[in-house]
Amino acid sequence: NCKVNITKVWSYTLTYTLIYKGTTTTLKRTVKVNESVKLTLIGKATVYLPKGSTYTDVGAKAIDKKDGDISDKIVVDNKVDINTPGEYEIKYSIKKDNQEVTVTRKIIVFNFDMTISASNNNSTNKDITLNVKVNSDKFGYLILPNGEKVNKTTYNYTVSQNGTYEFSAYSEYGIYLKKKFIVNNIDKESPTGTCSGTYGNGTSNIIIDA
């Protein structure tokens, strides 16, 4: 009593039953259908990608006991939309000796971007505030230019001098996004100069050096 599917890798049990003169005798045999082809993923089984990023799939590898490397025979079904958050699968399959072997890779696309703006873009002798905003449905934390770690998706960071300020946002998946903002409109140095003059013959001459 057994249905063995030789196209599916599995361990099957065949049961033989003999009923004779009121006595029942049972014997069992195990039949294992092994893969004729070993199909394995190259790289990670689960990949996390920020929306809109670039993804190059590294594929899979197929080794046949008789023919060796037959990876060029793998059929790939990839319907990942990198611009739409969600969970996707890339399916790799190969057929050999009436047997199909399949492996899959999970792709998770999630929202993850960061914007930085300044409170004042004009020349000023005052401090300005950098307004940082992280958009992510899997937000982890934000690293400020001074190395401080904050668990906020929005943060106001005050700067008092010109320079390049770098912010790093991390997702729950460990993926990080870095952005730099250049401040060059702060001038707190007071102007200096001299003023002198002469008067003679009804004329005033004033010299200003600033």
JSON list of C-alpha atoms in Angstrom, two decimals, residues 52-125:
[
{"chain": "A", "resi": 52, "resn": "GLY", "atom": "CA", "xyz": [13.91, 52.09, -5.56]},
{"chain": "A", "resi": 53, "resn": "SER", "atom": "CA", "xyz": [17.35, 50.58, -4.98]},
{"chain": "A", "resi": 54, "resn": "THR", "atom": "CA", "xyz": [19.28, 48.52, -7.52]},
{"chain": "A", "resi": 55, "resn": "TYR", "atom": "CA", "xyz": [19.31, 44.74, -7.18]},
{"chain": "A", "resi": 56, "resn": "THR", "atom": "CA", "xyz": [21.36, 42.26, -9.18]},
{"chain": "A", "resi": 57, "resn": "ASP", "atom": "CA", "xyz": [20.41, 38.67, -8.48]},
{"chain": "A", "resi": 58, "resn": "VAL", "atom": "CA", "xyz": [23.35, 36.29, -8.02]},
{"chain": "A", "resi": 59, "resn": "GLY", "atom": "CA", "xyz": [21.34, 33.23, -9.07]},
{"chain": "A", "resi": 60, "resn": "ALA", "atom": "CA", "xyz": [21.65, 29.57, -8.18]},
{"chain": "A", "resi": 61, "resn": "LYS", "atom": "CA", "xyz": [23.89, 26.60, -8.99]},
{"chain": "A", "resi": 62, "resn": "ALA", "atom": "CA", "xyz": [22.88, 23.18, -10.31]},
{"chain": "A", "resi": 63, "resn": "ILE", "atom": "CA", "xyz": [25.21, 20.16, -10.10]},
{"chain": "A", "resi": 64, "resn": "ASP", "atom": "CA", "xyz": [24.29, 16.84, -11.70]},
{"chain": "A", "resi": 65, "resn": "LYS", "atom": "CA", "xyz": [26.02, 13.65, -10.56]},
{"chain": "A", "resi": 66, "resn": "LYS", "atom": "CA", "xyz": [26.57, 12.60, -14.15]},
{"chain": "A", "resi": 67, "resn": "ASP", "atom": "CA", "xyz": [26.84, 15.79, -16.19]},
{"chain": "A", "resi": 68, "resn": "GLY", "atom": "CA", "xyz": [28.44, 18.10, -13.62]},
{"chain": "A", "resi": 69, "resn": "ASP", "atom": "CA", "xyz": [27.59, 21.80, -13.62]},
{"chain": "A", "resi": 70, "resn": "ILE", "atom": "CA", "xyz": [24.35, 22.40, -15.52]},
{"chain": "A", "resi": 71, "resn": "SER", "atom": "CA", "xyz": [23.53, 25.81, -14.03]},
{"chain": "A", "resi": 72, "resn": "ASP", "atom": "CA", "xyz": [22.88, 27.16, -17.54]},
{"chain": "A", "resi": 73, "resn": "LYS", "atom": "CA", "xyz": [19.74, 24.97, -17.61]},
{"chain": "A", "resi": 74, "resn": "ILE", "atom": "CA", "xyz": [18.14, 26.71, -14.62]},
{"chain": "A", "resi": 75, "resn": "VAL", "atom": "CA", "xyz": [14.86, 28.50, -15.32]},
{"chain": "A", "resi": 76, "resn": "VAL", "atom": "CA", "xyz": [14.34, 31.66, -13.23]},
{"chain": "A", "resi": 77, "resn": "ASP", "atom": "CA", "xyz": [10.96, 33.15, -12.39]},
{"chain": "A", "resi": 78, "resn": "ASN", "atom": "CA", "xyz": [11.58, 36.67, -11.08]},
{"chain": "A", "resi": 79, "resn": "LYS", "atom": "CA", "xyz": [8.66, 39.05, -10.61]},
{"chain": "A", "resi": 80, "resn": "VAL", "atom": "CA", "xyz": [10.28, 41.40, -8.06]},
{"chain": "A", "resi": 81, "resn": "ASP", "atom": "CA", "xyz": [9.08, 45.01, -8.28]},
{"chain": "A", "resi": 82, "resn": "ILE", "atom": "CA", "xyz": [11.79, 47.08, -6.62]},
{"chain": "A", "resi": 83, "resn": "ASN", "atom": "CA", "xyz": [9.55, 50.16, -6.64]},
{"chain": "A", "resi": 84, "resn": "THR", "atom": "CA", "xyz": [6.68, 48.59, -4.70]},
{"chain": "A", "resi": 85, "resn": "PRO", "atom": "CA", "xyz": [7.15, 47.54, -1.05]},
{"chain": "A", "resi": 86, "resn": "GLY", "atom": "CA", "xyz": [6.18, 43.95, -0.31]},
{"chain": "A", "resi": 87, "resn": "GLU", "atom": "CA", "xyz": [7.41, 40.36, -0.14]},
{"chain": "A", "resi": 88, "resn": "TYR", "atom": "CA", "xyz": [8.42, 38.58, -3.32]},
{"chain": "A", "resi": 89, "resn": "GLU", "atom": "CA", "xyz": [9.95, 35.25, -4.34]},
{"chain": "A", "resi": 90, "resn": "ILE", "atom": "CA", "xyz": [12.48, 34.41, -7.00]},
{"chain": "A", "resi": 91, "resn": "LYS", "atom": "CA", "xyz": [11.99, 30.81, -8.09]},
{"chain": "A", "resi": 92, "resn": "TYR", "atom": "CA", "xyz": [14.80, 28.73, -9.59]},
{"chain": "A", "resi": 93, "resn": "SER", "atom": "CA", "xyz": [13.91, 25.37, -11.15]},
{"chain": "A", "resi": 94, "resn": "ILE", "atom": "CA", "xyz": [15.55, 22.72, -13.28]},
{"chain": "A", "resi": 95, "resn": "LYS", "atom": "CA", "xyz": [14.26, 19.49, -14.84]},
{"chain": "A", "resi": 96, "resn": "LYS", "atom": "CA", "xyz": [16.34, 16.37, -15.24]},
{"chain": "A", "resi": 97, "resn": "ASP", "atom": "CA", "xyz": [15.35, 12.73, -15.72]},
{"chain": "A", "resi": 98, "resn": "ASN", "atom": "CA", "xyz": [11.62, 13.55, -15.39]},
{"chain": "A", "resi": 99, "resn": "GLN", "atom": "CA", "xyz": [12.31, 15.20, -12.05]},
{"chain": "A", "resi": 100, "resn": "GLU", "atom": "CA", "xyz": [11.94, 18.90, -11.25]},
{"chain": "A", "resi": 101, "resn": "VAL", "atom": "CA", "xyz": [13.98, 20.49, -8.47]},
{"chain": "A", "resi": 102, "resn": "THR", "atom": "CA", "xyz": [13.11, 23.95, -7.16]},
{"chain": "A", "resi": 103, "resn": "VAL", "atom": "CA", "xyz": [14.57, 26.46, -4.70]},
{"chain": "A", "resi": 104, "resn": "THR", "atom": "CA", "xyz": [13.35, 29.95, -3.85]},
{"chain": "A", "resi": 105, "resn": "ARG", "atom": "CA", "xyz": [14.79, 33.21, -2.58]},
{"chain": "A", "resi": 106, "resn": "LYS", "atom": "CA", "xyz": [12.66, 35.68, -0.59]},
{"chain": "A", "resi": 107, "resn": "ILE", "atom": "CA", "xyz": [12.95, 39.36, -1.49]},
{"chain": "A", "resi": 108, "resn": "ILE", "atom": "CA", "xyz": [11.57, 41.97, 0.93]},
{"chain": "A", "resi": 109, "resn": "VAL", "atom": "CA", "xyz": [11.21, 45.49, -0.50]},
{"chain": "A", "resi": 110, "resn": "PHE", "atom": "CA", "xyz": [10.60, 48.18, 2.12]},
{"chain": "A", "resi": 111, "resn": "ASN", "atom": "CA", "xyz": [10.33, 51.97, 2.38]},
{"chain": "A", "resi": 112, "resn": "PHE", "atom": "CA", "xyz": [13.63, 53.59, 3.34]},
{"chain": "A", "resi": 113, "resn": "ASP", "atom": "CA", "xyz": [14.78, 57.11, 2.48]},
{"chain": "A", "resi": 114, "resn": "MET", "atom": "CA", "xyz": [16.05, 60.21, 4.25]},
{"chain": "A", "resi": 115, "resn": "THR", "atom": "CA", "xyz": [15.68, 63.94, 3.59]},
{"chain": "A", "resi": 116, "resn": "ILE", "atom": "CA", "xyz": [17.67, 66.83, 5.10]},
{"chain": "A", "resi": 117, "resn": "SER", "atom": "CA", "xyz": [16.81, 70.51, 4.87]},
{"chain": "A", "resi": 118, "resn": "ALA", "atom": "CA", "xyz": [18.16, 73.69, 6.50]},
{"chain": "A", "resi": 119, "resn": "SER", "atom": "CA", "xyz": [16.10, 76.21, 8.45]},
{"chain": "A", "resi": 120, "resn": "ASN", "atom": "CA", "xyz": [17.94, 79.06, 6.70]},
{"chain": "A", "resi": 121, "resn": "ASN", "atom": "CA", "xyz": [19.68, 78.96, 3.32]},
{"chain": "A", "resi": 122, "resn": "ASN", "atom": "CA", "xyz": [20.60, 82.65, 3.29]},
{"chain": "A", "resi": 123, "resn": "SER", "atom": "CA", "xyz": [23.77, 84.22, 4.71]},
{"chain": "A", "resi": 124, "resn": "THR", "atom": "CA", "xyz": [23.43, 84.51, 8.46]},
{"chain": "A", "resi": 125, "resn": "ASN", "atom": "CA", "xyz": [25.43, 85.19, 11.61]}
]
